[in-house]
Amino acid sequence: GAVVSQHPSWVICKSGTSVKIECRSLDFQATTMFWYRQFPKQSLMLMATSNEGSKATYEQGVEKDKFLINHASLTLSTLTVTSAHPEDSSFYICSARDGAAEKNYGYTFGSGTRLTVV
Amino acid sequence: GDSVTQMEGPVTLSEEAFLTINCTYTATGYPSLFWYVQYPGEGLQLLLKATKADDKGSNKGFEATYRKETTSFHLEKGSVQVSDSAVYFCVFGYNQGGKLIFGQGTELSVKP
Protein backbone atom coordinates (compact mmCIF):
# COMPACT_ATOMS: atom_id res chain seq x y z
CA GLY A 1 0.00 0.00 0.00
CA ALA A 2 0.87 3.67 -0.07
CA VAL A 3 3.78 4.64 2.15
CA VAL A 4 4.95 8.05 3.28
CA SER A 5 8.42 8.28 4.73
CA GLN A 6 9.07 11.14 7.12
CA HIS A 7 12.58 11.96 8.24
CA PRO A 8 14.00 12.49 10.79
CA SER A 9 11.82 10.79 13.36
CA TRP A 10 13.25 12.99 16.06
CA VAL A 11 15.62 15.93 16.24
CA ILE A 12 17.07 18.13 18.95
CA CYS A 13 18.36 21.53 17.95
CA LYS A 14 19.64 24.65 19.60
CA SER A 15 17.52 27.76 19.85
CA GLY A 16 18.03 30.01 16.84
CA THR A 17 18.97 27.28 14.40
CA SER A 18 16.88 25.89 11.55
CA VAL A 19 15.62 22.36 11.10
CA LYS A 20 14.41 20.67 7.93
CA ILE A 21 11.89 17.82 7.95
CA GLU A 22 11.36 15.72 4.84
CA CYS A 23 8.27 13.90 3.72
CA ARG A 24 8.46 11.48 0.80
CA SER A 25 5.77 9.43 -0.90
CA LEU A 26 7.48 6.16 -1.76
CA ASP A 27 5.16 4.46 -4.21
CA PHE A 28 2.75 7.08 -5.45
CA GLN A 29 2.69 10.64 -6.67
CA ALA A 30 1.46 13.09 -4.10
CA THR A 31 0.01 16.16 -5.77
CA THR A 32 -1.01 17.48 -2.36
CA MET A 33 0.78 17.22 0.95
CA PHE A 34 -0.36 18.48 4.31
CA TRP A 35 1.69 19.47 7.33
CA TYR A 36 0.27 19.14 10.83
CA ARG A 37 1.44 19.99 14.28
CA GLN A 38 0.38 17.93 17.27
CA PHE A 39 0.68 19.13 20.83
CA PRO A 40 0.76 16.60 23.67
CA LYS A 41 -2.64 15.07 24.35
CA GLN A 42 -4.21 17.23 21.66
CA SER A 43 -5.43 16.93 18.13
CA LEU A 44 -3.61 17.56 14.92
CA MET A 45 -3.57 21.16 13.84
CA LEU A 46 -3.28 21.70 10.12
CA MET A 47 -0.44 24.13 9.43
CA ALA A 48 -0.39 24.27 5.66
CA THR A 49 -1.36 22.58 2.44
CA SER A 50 1.18 22.30 -0.32
CA ASN A 51 0.59 21.48 -3.96
CA GLU A 52 3.47 20.40 -6.16
CA GLY A 53 5.07 23.29 -7.94
CA SER A 54 3.16 26.05 -6.22
CA LYS A 55 3.30 28.02 -3.01
CA ALA A 56 1.88 26.47 0.12
CA THR A 57 -1.39 27.66 1.58
CA TYR A 58 -1.02 28.38 5.26
CA GLU A 59 -3.74 28.19 7.88
CA GLN A 60 -4.64 31.27 9.83
CA GLY A 61 -2.17 32.01 12.58
CA VAL A 62 0.70 30.00 11.09
CA GLU A 63 3.77 32.09 10.31
CA LYS A 64 4.78 31.37 6.74
CA ASP A 65 8.21 32.92 7.20
CA LYS A 66 8.90 30.68 10.15
CA PHE A 67 7.58 27.44 8.72
CA LEU A 68 8.90 27.24 5.17
CA ILE A 69 7.30 24.60 3.02
CA ASN A 70 8.66 23.42 -0.29
CA HIS A 71 6.96 20.90 -2.57
CA ALA A 72 9.31 20.78 -5.51
CA SER A 73 8.43 17.34 -6.78
CA LEU A 74 5.52 14.92 -6.75
CA THR A 75 7.24 12.76 -4.17
CA LEU A 76 8.91 15.21 -1.82
CA SER A 77 7.79 18.02 0.45
CA THR A 78 9.91 19.68 3.11
CA LEU A 79 9.11 21.74 6.17
CA THR A 80 11.84 23.99 7.50
CA VAL A 81 11.44 25.49 10.94
CA THR A 82 13.56 28.61 10.81
CA SER A 83 15.15 30.25 13.84
CA ALA A 84 13.61 27.65 16.09
CA HIS A 85 12.64 28.48 19.65
CA PRO A 86 11.57 26.24 22.54
CA GLU A 87 7.90 27.00 21.85
CA ASP A 88 8.32 25.37 18.44
CA SER A 89 8.99 22.06 20.16
CA SER A 90 6.25 19.74 19.02
CA PHE A 91 5.36 16.68 16.99
CA TYR A 92 5.12 17.44 13.27
CA ILE A 93 3.28 15.10 10.93
CA CYS A 94 2.98 15.14 7.16
CA SER A 95 0.28 13.58 5.08
CA ALA A 96 0.12 12.94 1.38
CA ARG A 97 -2.81 12.40 -0.92
CA ASP A 98 -2.55 10.21 -4.00
CA GLY A 99 -3.03 12.43 -7.02
CA ALA A 100 -4.19 9.51 -9.14
CA ALA A 101 -7.12 8.77 -6.87
CA GLU A 102 -8.82 12.06 -6.19
CA LYS A 103 -12.06 10.45 -5.12
CA ASN A 104 -10.37 7.90 -2.93
CA TYR A 105 -9.65 9.31 0.45
CA GLY A 106 -6.19 7.81 0.32
CA TYR A 107 -4.55 10.06 2.81
CA THR A 108 -1.32 8.48 4.00
CA PHE A 109 0.46 9.84 7.03
CA GLY A 110 4.12 9.92 7.87
CA SER A 111 5.22 8.60 11.24
CA GLY A 112 5.96 12.08 12.51
CA THR A 113 8.97 14.07 13.70
CA ARG A 114 9.52 14.96 17.32
CA LEU A 115 11.27 18.34 17.43
CA THR A 116 12.85 19.52 20.65
CA VAL A 117 14.41 22.97 20.75
CA VAL A 118 16.79 23.57 23.64
CA GLY B 1 -17.89 26.42 10.73
CA ASP B 2 -16.70 22.86 10.41
CA SER B 3 -15.71 21.05 13.57
CA VAL B 4 -15.52 17.66 15.22
CA THR B 5 -16.12 16.90 18.87
CA GLN B 6 -15.29 13.56 20.42
CA MET B 7 -15.50 12.29 23.94
CA GLU B 8 -12.60 13.12 26.15
CA GLY B 9 -10.19 10.52 27.33
CA PRO B 10 -8.46 8.75 28.63
CA VAL B 11 -10.80 5.80 28.47
CA THR B 12 -9.67 2.77 30.45
CA LEU B 13 -11.31 -0.60 29.87
CA SER B 14 -10.68 -4.18 30.77
CA GLU B 15 -9.99 -6.67 28.03
CA GLU B 16 -13.15 -7.95 26.30
CA ALA B 17 -15.18 -4.93 27.41
CA PHE B 18 -17.47 -3.08 25.02
CA LEU B 19 -16.13 0.17 23.60
CA THR B 20 -17.95 3.29 22.49
CA ILE B 21 -16.20 6.50 21.60
CA ASN B 22 -18.68 9.24 20.79
CA CYS B 23 -18.12 11.65 17.92
CA THR B 24 -20.32 14.44 16.63
CA TYR B 25 -19.61 16.87 13.88
CA THR B 26 -20.71 20.23 12.54
CA ALA B 27 -20.41 20.55 8.80
CA THR B 28 -21.36 23.16 6.27
CA GLY B 29 -21.50 20.57 3.49
CA TYR B 30 -21.67 16.81 3.06
CA PRO B 31 -18.43 15.34 4.32
CA SER B 32 -16.98 11.90 4.42
CA LEU B 33 -16.21 10.64 7.90
CA PHE B 34 -13.23 8.68 9.18
CA TRP B 35 -11.74 7.18 12.25
CA TYR B 36 -7.96 7.24 12.42
CA VAL B 37 -5.87 5.41 15.01
CA GLN B 38 -2.44 6.31 16.34
CA TYR B 39 -0.62 3.49 18.12
CA PRO B 40 2.16 4.44 20.52
CA GLY B 41 5.20 5.65 18.62
CA GLU B 42 3.58 5.28 15.21
CA GLY B 43 1.93 7.47 12.61
CA LEU B 44 -1.79 7.75 12.02
CA GLN B 45 -3.55 4.95 10.23
CA LEU B 46 -6.98 4.95 8.68
CA LEU B 47 -9.18 2.61 10.70
CA LEU B 48 -12.47 2.96 8.83
CA LYS B 49 -14.49 5.38 6.78
CA ALA B 50 -18.01 6.19 5.60
CA THR B 51 -18.64 8.43 2.64
CA LYS B 52 -22.40 9.08 2.86
CA ALA B 53 -25.30 9.02 5.26
CA ASP B 54 -26.24 5.60 6.68
CA ASP B 55 -22.98 4.03 5.50
CA LYS B 56 -21.31 1.78 8.03
CA GLY B 57 -17.55 1.60 8.09
CA SER B 58 -15.92 -1.43 9.67
CA ASN B 59 -12.45 -2.84 10.19
CA LYS B 60 -10.69 -5.05 12.75
CA GLY B 61 -13.92 -5.46 14.71
CA PHE B 62 -14.53 -1.71 14.92
CA GLU B 63 -17.67 -0.17 13.44
CA ALA B 64 -19.10 3.29 12.97
CA THR B 65 -22.28 4.41 11.21
CA TYR B 66 -22.67 7.79 9.49
CA ARG B 67 -25.78 9.28 11.13
CA LYS B 68 -26.78 12.43 9.33
CA GLU B 69 -29.86 13.03 11.48
CA THR B 70 -27.78 13.16 14.66
CA THR B 71 -24.55 14.35 12.97
CA SER B 72 -22.71 11.54 14.68
CA PHE B 73 -20.15 8.86 13.84
CA HIS B 74 -19.65 6.91 17.06
CA LEU B 75 -16.95 4.24 17.13
CA GLU B 76 -17.83 0.86 18.65
CA LYS B 77 -16.16 -2.47 19.26
CA GLY B 78 -17.78 -5.38 20.98
CA SER B 79 -14.70 -6.80 22.70
CA VAL B 80 -11.52 -4.78 23.03
CA GLN B 81 -8.04 -6.21 23.32
CA VAL B 82 -4.88 -4.89 24.94
CA SER B 83 -3.51 -4.31 21.44
CA ASP B 84 -6.31 -1.79 20.79
CA SER B 85 -4.67 0.64 23.21
CA ALA B 86 -4.07 3.76 21.14
CA VAL B 87 -5.37 7.25 20.44
CA TYR B 88 -8.43 7.38 18.21
CA PHE B 89 -9.30 10.41 16.11
CA CYS B 90 -12.67 11.19 14.55
CA VAL B 91 -12.09 13.06 11.30
CA PHE B 92 -14.02 14.44 8.39
CA GLY B 93 -13.19 15.78 5.00
CA TYR B 94 -14.81 17.01 1.82
CA ASN B 95 -14.23 15.56 -1.59
CA GLN B 96 -12.79 18.79 -2.86
CA GLY B 97 -10.04 20.73 -1.16
CA GLY B 98 -8.58 17.75 0.54
CA LYS B 99 -8.41 19.23 4.01
CA LEU B 100 -9.17 16.97 6.97
CA ILE B 101 -10.76 18.24 10.18
CA PHE B 102 -9.64 16.31 13.27
CA GLY B 103 -11.33 15.80 16.58
CA GLN B 104 -9.18 16.17 19.66
CA GLY B 105 -8.47 12.47 19.95
CA THR B 106 -9.47 9.94 22.60
CA GLU B 107 -6.84 7.87 24.33
CA LEU B 108 -7.90 4.29 24.95
CA SER B 109 -6.08 2.09 27.43
CA VAL B 110 -7.08 -1.57 27.65
CA LYS B 111 -5.91 -3.52 30.69
CA PRO B 112 -5.49 -7.30 30.75
PDB file of C-alpha atoms in Angstrom:
ATOM      1  CA  GLY A   1       0.000   0.000   0.000  1.00  0.00           C
ATOM      2  CA  ALA A   2       0.873   3.669  -0.070  1.00  0.00           C
ATOM      3  CA  VAL A   3       3.776   4.637   2.151  1.00  0.00           C
ATOM      4  CA  VAL A   4       4.946   8.047   3.283  1.00  0.00           C
ATOM      5  CA  SER A   5       8.415   8.278   4.731  1.00  0.00           C
ATOM      6  CA  GLN A   6       9.068  11.142   7.116  1.00  0.00           C
ATOM      7  CA  HIS A   7      12.581  11.960   8.241  1.00  0.00           C
ATOM      8  CA  PRO A   8      14.001  12.485  10.788  1.00  0.00           C
ATOM      9  CA  SER A   9      11.816  10.790  13.360  1.00  0.00           C
ATOM     10  CA  TRP A  10      13.252  12.985  16.065  1.00  0.00           C
ATOM     11  CA  VAL A  11      15.616  15.929  16.244  1.00  0.00           C
ATOM     12  CA  ILE A  12      17.066  18.125  18.951  1.00  0.00           C
ATOM     13  CA  CYS A  13      18.363  21.529  17.953  1.00  0.00           C
ATOM     14  CA  LYS A  14      19.643  24.651  19.597  1.00  0.00           C
ATOM     15  CA  SER A  15      17.519  27.758  19.848  1.00  0.00           C
ATOM     16  CA  GLY A  16      18.032  30.007  16.836  1.00  0.00           C
ATOM     17  CA  THR A  17      18.974  27.281  14.397  1.00  0.00           C
ATOM     18  CA  SER A  18      16.878  25.890  11.550  1.00  0.00           C
ATOM     19  CA  VAL A  19      15.622  22.364  11.102  1.00  0.00           C
ATOM     20  CA  LYS A  20      14.405  20.670   7.930  1.00  0.00           C
ATOM     21  CA  ILE A  21      11.890  17.823   7.952  1.00  0.00           C
ATOM     22  CA  GLU A  22      11.364  15.721   4.839  1.00  0.00           C
ATOM     23  CA  CYS A  23       8.270  13.896   3.715  1.00  0.00           C
ATOM     24  CA  ARG A  24       8.455  11.481   0.796  1.00  0.00           C
ATOM     25  CA  SER A  25       5.766   9.435  -0.896  1.00  0.00           C
ATOM     26  CA  LEU A  26       7.482   6.165  -1.759  1.00  0.00           C
ATOM     27  CA  ASP A  27       5.163   4.457  -4.211  1.00  0.00           C
ATOM     28  CA  PHE A  28       2.754   7.080  -5.448  1.00  0.00           C
ATOM     29  CA  GLN A  29       2.695  10.643  -6.668  1.00  0.00           C
ATOM     30  CA  ALA A  30       1.463  13.092  -4.098  1.00  0.00           C
ATOM     31  CA  THR A  31       0.014  16.155  -5.768  1.00  0.00           C
ATOM     32  CA  THR A  32      -1.007  17.477  -2.364  1.00  0.00           C
ATOM     33  CA  MET A  33       0.775  17.216   0.949  1.00  0.00           C
ATOM     34  CA  PHE A  34      -0.364  18.482   4.312  1.00  0.00           C
ATOM     35  CA  TRP A  35       1.685  19.472   7.334  1.00  0.00           C
ATOM     36  CA  TYR A  36       0.265  19.135  10.826  1.00  0.00           C
ATOM     37  CA  ARG A  37       1.444  19.985  14.280  1.00  0.00           C
ATOM     38  CA  GLN A  38       0.376  17.931  17.272  1.00  0.00           C
ATOM     39  CA  PHE A  39       0.684  19.131  20.833  1.00  0.00           C
ATOM     40  CA  PRO A  40       0.763  16.596  23.674  1.00  0.00           C
ATOM     41  CA  LYS A  41      -2.645  15.068  24.346  1.00  0.00           C
ATOM     42  CA  GLN A  42      -4.209  17.232  21.657  1.00  0.00           C
ATOM     43  CA  SER A  43      -5.435  16.933  18.129  1.00  0.00           C
ATOM     44  CA  LEU A  44      -3.607  17.557  14.925  1.00  0.00           C
ATOM     45  CA  MET A  45      -3.573  21.162  13.844  1.00  0.00           C
ATOM     46  CA  LEU A  46      -3.279  21.702  10.120  1.00  0.00           C
ATOM     47  CA  MET A  47      -0.445  24.135   9.431  1.00  0.00           C
ATOM     48  CA  ALA A  48      -0.393  24.273   5.660  1.00  0.00           C
ATOM     49  CA  THR A  49      -1.363  22.579   2.437  1.00  0.00           C
ATOM     50  CA  SER A  50       1.183  22.298  -0.323  1.00  0.00           C
ATOM     51  CA  ASN A  51       0.593  21.477  -3.956  1.00  0.00           C
ATOM     52  CA  GLU A  52       3.466  20.400  -6.160  1.00  0.00           C
ATOM     53  CA  GLY A  53       5.073  23.287  -7.945  1.00  0.00           C
ATOM     54  CA  SER A  54       3.156  26.050  -6.225  1.00  0.00           C
ATOM     55  CA  LYS A  55       3.297  28.015  -3.011  1.00  0.00           C
ATOM     56  CA  ALA A  56       1.883  26.470   0.118  1.00  0.00           C
ATOM     57  CA  THR A  57      -1.393  27.657   1.576  1.00  0.00           C
ATOM     58  CA  TYR A  58      -1.022  28.381   5.260  1.00  0.00           C
ATOM     59  CA  GLU A  59      -3.741  28.194   7.881  1.00  0.00           C
ATOM     60  CA  GLN A  60      -4.639  31.274   9.831  1.00  0.00           C
ATOM     61  CA  GLY A  61      -2.167  32.012  12.578  1.00  0.00           C
ATOM     62  CA  VAL A  62       0.696  30.000  11.092  1.00  0.00           C
ATOM     63  CA  GLU A  63       3.773  32.095  10.311  1.00  0.00           C
ATOM     64  CA  LYS A  64       4.776  31.366   6.741  1.00  0.00           C
ATOM     65  CA  ASP A  65       8.211  32.918   7.201  1.00  0.00           C
ATOM     66  CA  LYS A  66       8.904  30.684  10.154  1.00  0.00           C
ATOM     67  CA  PHE A  67       7.580  27.444   8.716  1.00  0.00           C
ATOM     68  CA  LEU A  68       8.898  27.239   5.171  1.00  0.00           C
ATOM     69  CA  ILE A  69       7.298  24.603   3.019  1.00  0.00           C
ATOM     70  CA  ASN A  70       8.658  23.417  -0.293  1.00  0.00           C
ATOM     71  CA  HIS A  71       6.961  20.900  -2.567  1.00  0.00           C
ATOM     72  CA  ALA A  72       9.309  20.779  -5.514  1.00  0.00           C
ATOM     73  CA  SER A  73       8.426  17.337  -6.781  1.00  0.00           C
ATOM     74  CA  LEU A  74       5.515  14.923  -6.749  1.00  0.00           C
ATOM     75  CA  THR A  75       7.237  12.757  -4.173  1.00  0.00           C
ATOM     76  CA  LEU A  76       8.908  15.206  -1.821  1.00  0.00           C
ATOM     77  CA  SER A  77       7.790  18.015   0.450  1.00  0.00           C
ATOM     78  CA  THR A  78       9.911  19.677   3.111  1.00  0.00           C
ATOM     79  CA  LEU A  79       9.107  21.738   6.171  1.00  0.00           C
ATOM     80  CA  THR A  80      11.842  23.987   7.500  1.00  0.00           C
ATOM     81  CA  VAL A  81      11.437  25.485  10.942  1.00  0.00           C
ATOM     82  CA  THR A  82      13.563  28.615  10.812  1.00  0.00           C
ATOM     83  CA  SER A  83      15.154  30.247  13.842  1.00  0.00           C
ATOM     84  CA  ALA A  84      13.605  27.648  16.087  1.00  0.00           C
ATOM     85  CA  HIS A  85      12.639  28.480  19.647  1.00  0.00           C
ATOM     86  CA  PRO A  86      11.572  26.245  22.537  1.00  0.00           C
ATOM     87  CA  GLU A  87       7.901  26.998  21.849  1.00  0.00           C
ATOM     88  CA  ASP A  88       8.317  25.367  18.438  1.00  0.00           C
ATOM     89  CA  SER A  89       8.995  22.062  20.159  1.00  0.00           C
ATOM     90  CA  SER A  90       6.247  19.743  19.022  1.00  0.00           C
ATOM     91  CA  PHE A  91       5.363  16.679  16.988  1.00  0.00           C
ATOM     92  CA  TYR A  92       5.117  17.443  13.269  1.00  0.00           C
ATOM     93  CA  ILE A  93       3.281  15.099  10.926  1.00  0.00           C
ATOM     94  CA  CYS A  94       2.983  15.141   7.161  1.00  0.00           C
ATOM     95  CA  SER A  95       0.277  13.580   5.084  1.00  0.00           C
ATOM     96  CA  ALA A  96       0.124  12.936   1.382  1.00  0.00           C
ATOM     97  CA  ARG A  97      -2.805  12.402  -0.922  1.00  0.00           C
ATOM     98  CA  ASP A  98      -2.551  10.208  -3.997  1.00  0.00           C
ATOM     99  CA  GLY A  99      -3.028  12.425  -7.021  1.00  0.00           C
ATOM    100  CA  ALA A 100      -4.187   9.512  -9.143  1.00  0.00           C
ATOM    101  CA  ALA A 101      -7.122   8.772  -6.871  1.00  0.00           C
ATOM    102  CA  GLU A 102      -8.816  12.057  -6.191  1.00  0.00           C
ATOM    103  CA  LYS A 103     -12.062  10.452  -5.118  1.00  0.00           C
ATOM    104  CA  ASN A 104     -10.372   7.895  -2.930  1.00  0.00           C
ATOM    105  CA  TYR A 105      -9.646   9.313   0.453  1.00  0.00           C
ATOM    106  CA  GLY A 106      -6.192   7.808   0.320  1.00  0.00           C
ATOM    107  CA  TYR A 107      -4.547  10.059   2.810  1.00  0.00           C
ATOM    108  CA  THR A 108      -1.318   8.482   4.000  1.00  0.00           C
ATOM    109  CA  PHE A 109       0.461   9.840   7.032  1.00  0.00           C
ATOM    110  CA  GLY A 110       4.117   9.923   7.871  1.00  0.00           C
ATOM    111  CA  SER A 111       5.222   8.596  11.245  1.00  0.00           C
ATOM    112  CA  GLY A 112       5.962  12.081  12.507  1.00  0.00           C
ATOM    113  CA  THR A 113       8.972  14.075  13.699  1.00  0.00           C
ATOM    114  CA  ARG A 114       9.520  14.959  17.321  1.00  0.00           C
ATOM    115  CA  LEU A 115      11.269  18.343  17.427  1.00  0.00           C
ATOM    116  CA  THR A 116      12.845  19.516  20.652  1.00  0.00           C
ATOM    117  CA  VAL A 117      14.411  22.966  20.747  1.00  0.00           C
ATOM    118  CA  VAL A 118      16.788  23.574  23.638  1.00  0.00           C
TER     119      VAL A 118
ATOM    120  CA  GLY B   1     -17.891  26.423  10.733  1.00  0.00           C
ATOM    121  CA  ASP B   2     -16.699  22.863  10.408  1.00  0.00           C
ATOM    122  CA  SER B   3     -15.705  21.055  13.573  1.00  0.00           C
ATOM    123  CA  VAL B   4     -15.519  17.660  15.217  1.00  0.00           C
ATOM    124  CA  THR B   5     -16.119  16.902  18.874  1.00  0.00           C
ATOM    125  CA  GLN B   6     -15.294  13.559  20.417  1.00  0.00           C
ATOM    126  CA  MET B   7     -15.497  12.293  23.936  1.00  0.00           C
ATOM    127  CA  GLU B   8     -12.600  13.119  26.151  1.00  0.00           C
ATOM    128  CA  GLY B   9     -10.193  10.524  27.328  1.00  0.00           C
ATOM    129  CA  PRO B  10      -8.459   8.754  28.631  1.00  0.00           C
ATOM    130  CA  VAL B  11     -10.799   5.802  28.466  1.00  0.00           C
ATOM    131  CA  THR B  12      -9.668   2.770  30.450  1.00  0.00           C
ATOM    132  CA  LEU B  13     -11.305  -0.599  29.871  1.00  0.00           C
ATOM    133  CA  SER B  14     -10.677  -4.180  30.766  1.00  0.00           C
ATOM    134  CA  GLU B  15      -9.985  -6.672  28.028  1.00  0.00           C
ATOM    135  CA  GLU B  16     -13.147  -7.948  26.300  1.00  0.00           C
ATOM    136  CA  ALA B  17     -15.184  -4.932  27.405  1.00  0.00           C
ATOM    137  CA  PHE B  18     -17.473  -3.079  25.017  1.00  0.00           C
ATOM    138  CA  LEU B  19     -16.127   0.167  23.601  1.00  0.00           C
ATOM    139  CA  THR B  20     -17.951   3.290  22.487  1.00  0.00           C
ATOM    140  CA  ILE B  21     -16.205   6.505  21.601  1.00  0.00           C
ATOM    141  CA  ASN B  22     -18.678   9.243  20.786  1.00  0.00           C
ATOM    142  CA  CYS B  23     -18.120  11.654  17.921  1.00  0.00           C
ATOM    143  CA  THR B  24     -20.319  14.437  16.630  1.00  0.00           C
ATOM    144  CA  TYR B  25     -19.615  16.874  13.882  1.00  0.00           C
ATOM    145  CA  THR B  26     -20.714  20.227  12.543  1.00  0.00           C
ATOM    146  CA  ALA B  27     -20.410  20.547   8.801  1.00  0.00           C
ATOM    147  CA  THR B  28     -21.358  23.156   6.265  1.00  0.00           C
ATOM    148  CA  GLY B  29     -21.503  20.573   3.491  1.00  0.00           C
ATOM    149  CA  TYR B  30     -21.669  16.812   3.062  1.00  0.00           C
ATOM    150  CA  PRO B  31     -18.431  15.345   4.322  1.00  0.00           C
ATOM    151  CA  SER B  32     -16.980  11.896   4.419  1.00  0.00           C
ATOM    152  CA  LEU B  33     -16.213  10.637   7.902  1.00  0.00           C
ATOM    153  CA  PHE B  34     -13.232   8.678   9.176  1.00  0.00           C
ATOM    154  CA  TRP B  35     -11.743   7.178  12.252  1.00  0.00           C
ATOM    155  CA  TYR B  36      -7.958   7.235  12.423  1.00  0.00           C
ATOM    156  CA  VAL B  37      -5.869   5.409  15.010  1.00  0.00           C
ATOM    157  CA  GLN B  38      -2.440   6.312  16.341  1.00  0.00           C
ATOM    158  CA  TYR B  39      -0.624   3.491  18.120  1.00  0.00           C
ATOM    159  CA  PRO B  40       2.163   4.438  20.520  1.00  0.00           C
ATOM    160  CA  GLY B  41       5.195   5.645  18.621  1.00  0.00           C
ATOM    161  CA  GLU B  42       3.583   5.283  15.211  1.00  0.00           C
ATOM    162  CA  GLY B  43       1.933   7.466  12.614  1.00  0.00           C
ATOM    163  CA  LEU B  44      -1.795   7.755  12.020  1.00  0.00           C
ATOM    164  CA  GLN B  45      -3.550   4.945  10.235  1.00  0.00           C
ATOM    165  CA  LEU B  46      -6.977   4.946   8.675  1.00  0.00           C
ATOM    166  CA  LEU B  47      -9.180   2.606  10.704  1.00  0.00           C
ATOM    167  CA  LEU B  48     -12.471   2.960   8.832  1.00  0.00           C
ATOM    168  CA  LYS B  49     -14.494   5.378   6.779  1.00  0.00           C
ATOM    169  CA  ALA B  50     -18.012   6.190   5.596  1.00  0.00           C
ATOM    170  CA  THR B  51     -18.643   8.435   2.642  1.00  0.00           C
ATOM    171  CA  LYS B  52     -22.395   9.079   2.859  1.00  0.00           C
ATOM    172  CA  ALA B  53     -25.304   9.018   5.261  1.00  0.00           C
ATOM    173  CA  ASP B  54     -26.239   5.600   6.682  1.00  0.00           C
ATOM    174  CA  ASP B  55     -22.981   4.033   5.500  1.00  0.00           C
ATOM    175  CA  LYS B  56     -21.311   1.784   8.028  1.00  0.00           C
ATOM    176  CA  GLY B  57     -17.547   1.604   8.087  1.00  0.00           C
ATOM    177  CA  SER B  58     -15.922  -1.432   9.671  1.00  0.00           C
ATOM    178  CA  ASN B  59     -12.447  -2.836  10.189  1.00  0.00           C
ATOM    179  CA  LYS B  60     -10.686  -5.051  12.748  1.00  0.00           C
ATOM    180  CA  GLY B  61     -13.915  -5.462  14.710  1.00  0.00           C
ATOM    181  CA  PHE B  62     -14.527  -1.711  14.924  1.00  0.00           C
ATOM    182  CA  GLU B  63     -17.669  -0.172  13.440  1.00  0.00           C
ATOM    183  CA  ALA B  64     -19.099   3.292  12.968  1.00  0.00           C
ATOM    184  CA  THR B  65     -22.277   4.413  11.207  1.00  0.00           C
ATOM    185  CA  TYR B  66     -22.670   7.789   9.493  1.00  0.00           C
ATOM    186  CA  ARG B  67     -25.781   9.276  11.128  1.00  0.00           C
ATOM    187  CA  LYS B  68     -26.775  12.428   9.331  1.00  0.00           C
ATOM    188  CA  GLU B  69     -29.855  13.028  11.476  1.00  0.00           C
ATOM    189  CA  THR B  70     -27.783  13.165  14.658  1.00  0.00           C
ATOM    190  CA  THR B  71     -24.554  14.346  12.971  1.00  0.00           C
ATOM    191  CA  SER B  72     -22.707  11.538  14.677  1.00  0.00           C
ATOM    192  CA  PHE B  73     -20.148   8.857  13.843  1.00  0.00           C
ATOM    193  CA  HIS B  74     -19.652   6.909  17.056  1.00  0.00           C
ATOM    194  CA  LEU B  75     -16.946   4.237  17.132  1.00  0.00           C
ATOM    195  CA  GLU B  76     -17.833   0.860  18.648  1.00  0.00           C
ATOM    196  CA  LYS B  77     -16.165  -2.466  19.264  1.00  0.00           C
ATOM    197  CA  GLY B  78     -17.777  -5.384  20.984  1.00  0.00           C
ATOM    198  CA  SER B  79     -14.704  -6.795  22.701  1.00  0.00           C
ATOM    199  CA  VAL B  80     -11.518  -4.782  23.030  1.00  0.00           C
ATOM    200  CA  GLN B  81      -8.036  -6.214  23.316  1.00  0.00           C
ATOM    201  CA  VAL B  82      -4.883  -4.889  24.938  1.00  0.00           C
ATOM    202  CA  SER B  83      -3.507  -4.308  21.443  1.00  0.00           C
ATOM    203  CA  ASP B  84      -6.306  -1.787  20.790  1.00  0.00           C
ATOM    204  CA  SER B  85      -4.672   0.642  23.209  1.00  0.00           C
ATOM    205  CA  ALA B  86      -4.071   3.761  21.137  1.00  0.00           C
ATOM    206  CA  VAL B  87      -5.374   7.248  20.440  1.00  0.00           C
ATOM    207  CA  TYR B  88      -8.435   7.382  18.214  1.00  0.00           C
ATOM    208  CA  PHE B  89      -9.304  10.410  16.109  1.00  0.00           C
ATOM    209  CA  CYS B  90     -12.668  11.191  14.554  1.00  0.00           C
ATOM    210  CA  VAL B  91     -12.088  13.059  11.302  1.00  0.00           C
ATOM    211  CA  PHE B  92     -14.015  14.437   8.390  1.00  0.00           C
ATOM    212  CA  GLY B  93     -13.187  15.779   5.002  1.00  0.00           C
ATOM    213  CA  TYR B  94     -14.809  17.009   1.822  1.00  0.00           C
ATOM    214  CA  ASN B  95     -14.229  15.565  -1.592  1.00  0.00           C
ATOM    215  CA  GLN B  96     -12.787  18.794  -2.858  1.00  0.00           C
ATOM    216  CA  GLY B  97     -10.044  20.733  -1.159  1.00  0.00           C
ATOM    217  CA  GLY B  98      -8.580  17.747   0.535  1.00  0.00           C
ATOM    218  CA  LYS B  99      -8.414  19.231   4.011  1.00  0.00           C
ATOM    219  CA  LEU B 100      -9.171  16.972   6.973  1.00  0.00           C
ATOM    220  CA  ILE B 101     -10.764  18.237  10.182  1.00  0.00           C
ATOM    221  CA  PHE B 102      -9.635  16.309  13.271  1.00  0.00           C
ATOM    222  CA  GLY B 103     -11.330  15.801  16.581  1.00  0.00           C
ATOM    223  CA  GLN B 104      -9.178  16.172  19.660  1.00  0.00           C
ATOM    224  CA  GLY B 105      -8.466  12.467  19.954  1.00  0.00           C
ATOM    225  CA  THR B 106      -9.468   9.939  22.603  1.00  0.00           C
ATOM    226  CA  GLU B 107      -6.839   7.872  24.328  1.00  0.00           C
ATOM    227  CA  LEU B 108      -7.897   4.289  24.951  1.00  0.00           C
ATOM    228  CA  SER B 109      -6.085   2.093  27.427  1.00  0.00           C
ATOM    229  CA  VAL B 110      -7.079  -1.575  27.649  1.00  0.00           C
ATOM    230  CA  LYS B 111      -5.912  -3.515  30.692  1.00  0.00           C
ATOM    231  CA  PRO B 112      -5.488  -7.300  30.751  1.00  0.00           C
TER     232      PRO B 112
END
